[in-house]
Amino acid sequence: MTSEKRVVVIGGGLAGLRLADRLGPAAAVTVLGEESHVPYNRVLLAEVLAGRYAPEVTALPAPGPALRRGVRAVRVDRAERAVHCDDGTVAPYDTLVLATGSNAVLPPLRGLFEPEGRDLPDGVHAFRTMDDCLALSAVVRPGVRAVVIGGGLLGVSAARALAARGAVVVLAQQGERLMERHLDADASALLAAHLTELGVEIHTECRVRGLVTAGPPAAPLAEPGARRGAGAPRKVTGVELADGYRLEADVVVLACGVRPRTGLAQAAGLDVRTGIVVDDHLRTSDPRIHAIGDCAEHAGQVYGLAGAALEQADALAAVLGGATAPYTGTRALTRLTLGGAGNGSLDLAAFGETTPRPGDDVVRLADATRRTYRKVVLRGDLLVGGVLLGELSTVGALARTWEGGEPPHDLFHLLTDDGGH
């Protein structure tokens, strides 16, 4: 990569900044970051919400002058090879990289939006950005009634963090169990028991139908028939479930997953399915444009995980530097720590295929006293996935065996405490 070649990266998150760092100071790189905050590690937002970390602890390494903060790309002109920004500036490129990330999914709930409106009621928050995190932190205090909608990784993290701040938390999950994409029934039950001990009330197979809202208290009416002023903010007061039951709420957190941000790519005429489709060199349907991170879809998969974003950034840096080795996908390991000082903690990790297919072998080790659980899935002689809760000393050795695609030499040793050393 030479300094004469102009690289524009849209997105100042983990993937975009990693790529800029890997390309180095010799490259002519411009990173357009929509958020005005100092770049931060999104993975740590739950720790900020829980009060364990100050926001500045999440800061990513300073990218220097390559990053333009608070600048939003609004249009990609492929013919003139330029990115048009909301501040009126134009960034010409020789190579464009889309690292636009993902947005929080806002479910189709009654009462979420007013007709023709796009403003959330007061007290309703997504949980995706630093602004979301700071807004939640400002309203959470002991005794606040909080309902978290969604029992995946994001919802579990948010519920734990709110409980750590003293909120009275209810977690509503539409599926049969918590973190059903990552955990089997036994592991999910252990997770639910731990959250319950932290004070979280859990409802599974529970569909939320809508929000209950109210306007601000009406001012004394000067004359009969007078009405509250138009545009007065609504305040959430509860959550209505599909069976008609109502949960009282001062705060509602929408943790219903994320969706790749593909709007710029679609408007530019690039191939988009769930994410922006890329090949083994992370190229889109326009060979001058690449995509990495949460917005990219490779071989039919959108990862949505930090590890994959970093691996893709490294792979693309190598490609732009002249390497020909293809990106073959990421073997993603999910890790989460729940609880803190005084509450105990529960560590969990999941990798690969945690749900066995017919004919697969499953090995489980459980210790109810120590509240540990380990399960691995074997397909023939190969380790294809696993779940660990409570004690992760062996996760490194298991993950290396899984990533290497080699038959485990001593599976029992890998599953015991000494296996990770």
mmCIF file of N, CA, C and O in Angstrom, residues 49 123-127 136 140 146-150 154-155 158-159 162 239 251-256:
data_model
loop_
_atom_site.group_PDB
_atom_site.id
_atom_site.type_symbol
_atom_site.label_atom_id
_atom_site.label_comp_id
_atom_site.label_asym_id
_atom_site.label_seq_id
_atom_site.Cartn_x
_atom_site.Cartn_y
_atom_site.Cartn_z
ATOM 1 N N LEU A 49 -22.340 0.518 31.802
ATOM 2 C CA LEU A 49 -23.688 0.612 32.351
ATOM 3 C C LEU A 49 -23.758 0.056 33.766
ATOM 4 O O LEU A 49 -24.465 0.586 34.616
ATOM 5 N N GLY A 123 -37.823 7.104 28.361
ATOM 6 C CA GLY A 123 -37.653 5.882 29.144
ATOM 7 C C GLY A 123 -37.412 4.642 28.317
ATOM 8 O O GLY A 123 -37.088 3.595 28.873
ATOM 9 N N VAL A 124 -37.549 4.734 26.980
ATOM 10 C CA VAL A 124 -37.303 3.586 26.104
ATOM 11 C C VAL A 124 -35.956 3.776 25.426
ATOM 12 O O VAL A 124 -35.699 4.821 24.822
ATOM 13 N N HIS A 125 -35.097 2.775 25.539
ATOM 14 C CA HIS A 125 -33.728 2.908 25.053
ATOM 15 C C HIS A 125 -33.312 1.664 24.278
ATOM 16 O O HIS A 125 -33.581 0.539 24.703
ATOM 17 N N ALA A 126 -32.638 1.887 23.169
ATOM 18 C CA ALA A 126 -31.853 0.811 22.575
ATOM 19 C C ALA A 126 -30.565 0.685 23.387
ATOM 20 O O ALA A 126 -30.276 1.513 24.254
ATOM 21 N N PHE A 127 -29.790 -0.370 23.124
ATOM 22 C CA PHE A 127 -28.531 -0.549 23.858
ATOM 23 C C PHE A 127 -27.482 -0.997 22.860
ATOM 24 O O PHE A 127 -27.175 -2.171 22.727
ATOM 25 N N LEU A 136 -28.971 5.623 29.363
ATOM 26 C CA LEU A 136 -29.469 4.664 30.348
ATOM 27 C C LEU A 136 -28.863 4.915 31.722
ATOM 28 O O LEU A 136 -29.553 4.888 32.737
ATOM 29 N N VAL A 140 -30.941 5.319 35.444
ATOM 30 C CA VAL A 140 -30.998 4.122 36.290
ATOM 31 C C VAL A 140 -30.514 4.464 37.691
ATOM 32 O O VAL A 140 -29.453 5.057 37.879
ATOM 33 N N ALA A 146 -37.204 -1.717 35.555
ATOM 34 C CA ALA A 146 -36.668 -1.826 34.198
ATOM 35 C C ALA A 146 -37.115 -3.137 33.573
ATOM 36 O O ALA A 146 -37.020 -4.195 34.208
ATOM 37 N N VAL A 147 -37.588 -3.064 32.327
ATOM 38 C CA VAL A 147 -37.929 -4.255 31.559
ATOM 39 C C VAL A 147 -36.975 -4.328 30.378
ATOM 40 O O VAL A 147 -36.857 -3.378 29.600
ATOM 41 N N VAL A 148 -36.271 -5.448 30.256
ATOM 42 C CA VAL A 148 -35.378 -5.697 29.131
ATOM 43 C C VAL A 148 -36.091 -6.649 28.185
ATOM 44 O O VAL A 148 -36.500 -7.745 28.590
ATOM 45 N N ILE A 149 -36.252 -6.239 26.936
ATOM 46 C CA ILE A 149 -36.919 -7.064 25.933
ATOM 47 C C ILE A 149 -35.845 -7.717 25.072
ATOM 48 O O ILE A 149 -35.140 -7.056 24.320
ATOM 49 N N GLY A 150 -35.716 -9.030 25.212
ATOM 50 C CA GLY A 150 -34.703 -9.772 24.464
ATOM 51 C C GLY A 150 -33.762 -10.504 25.394
ATOM 52 O O GLY A 150 -33.144 -9.890 26.269
ATOM 53 N N LEU A 154 -26.989 -9.656 24.186
ATOM 54 C CA LEU A 154 -27.135 -8.251 24.515
ATOM 55 C C LEU A 154 -28.117 -8.044 25.661
ATOM 56 O O LEU A 154 -27.860 -7.276 26.594
ATOM 57 N N GLY A 155 -29.251 -8.731 25.613
ATOM 58 C CA GLY A 155 -30.249 -8.583 26.660
ATOM 59 C C GLY A 155 -29.768 -9.081 28.010
ATOM 60 O O GLY A 155 -30.014 -8.454 29.043
ATOM 61 N N ALA A 158 -27.350 -6.525 29.384
ATOM 62 C CA ALA A 158 -28.041 -5.333 29.871
ATOM 63 C C ALA A 158 -28.758 -5.604 31.184
ATOM 64 O O ALA A 158 -28.708 -4.783 32.116
ATOM 65 N N ALA A 159 -29.424 -6.750 31.292
ATOM 66 C CA ALA A 159 -30.148 -7.083 32.516
ATOM 67 C C ALA A 159 -29.200 -7.198 33.697
ATOM 68 O O ALA A 159 -29.479 -6.679 34.794
ATOM 69 N N LEU A 162 -28.035 -3.617 34.677
ATOM 70 C CA LEU A 162 -29.063 -2.841 35.369
ATOM 71 C C LEU A 162 -29.270 -3.342 36.788
ATOM 72 O O LEU A 162 -29.444 -2.549 37.727
ATOM 73 N N VAL A 239 -45.163 -2.320 29.995
ATOM 74 C CA VAL A 239 -45.023 -3.204 28.842
ATOM 75 C C VAL A 239 -46.203 -4.160 28.854
ATOM 76 O O VAL A 239 -46.510 -4.774 29.884
ATOM 77 N N VAL A 251 -38.319 2.158 32.859
ATOM 78 C CA VAL A 251 -37.317 2.082 31.801
ATOM 79 C C VAL A 251 -37.542 0.797 31.021
ATOM 80 O O VAL A 251 -37.796 -0.257 31.614
ATOM 81 N N VAL A 252 -37.465 0.900 29.702
ATOM 82 C CA VAL A 252 -37.548 -0.280 28.836
ATOM 83 C C VAL A 252 -36.312 -0.294 27.953
ATOM 84 O O VAL A 252 -35.982 0.716 27.313
ATOM 85 N N VAL A 253 -35.618 -1.430 27.928
ATOM 86 C CA VAL A 253 -34.426 -1.587 27.107
ATOM 87 C C VAL A 253 -34.752 -2.546 25.961
ATOM 88 O O VAL A 253 -35.199 -3.671 26.199
ATOM 89 N N LEU A 254 -34.528 -2.085 24.740
ATOM 90 C CA LEU A 254 -34.766 -2.907 23.553
ATOM 91 C C LEU A 254 -33.471 -3.609 23.185
ATOM 92 O O LEU A 254 -32.527 -2.983 22.706
ATOM 93 N N ALA A 255 -33.404 -4.907 23.456
ATOM 94 C CA ALA A 255 -32.210 -5.706 23.182
ATOM 95 C C ALA A 255 -32.615 -6.865 22.280
ATOM 96 O O ALA A 255 -32.452 -8.035 22.632
ATOM 97 N N CYS A 256 -33.151 -6.515 21.125
ATOM 98 C CA CYS A 256 -33.756 -7.499 20.219
ATOM 99 C C CYS A 256 -32.852 -7.851 19.061
ATOM 100 O O CYS A 256 -33.321 -8.269 17.989
#
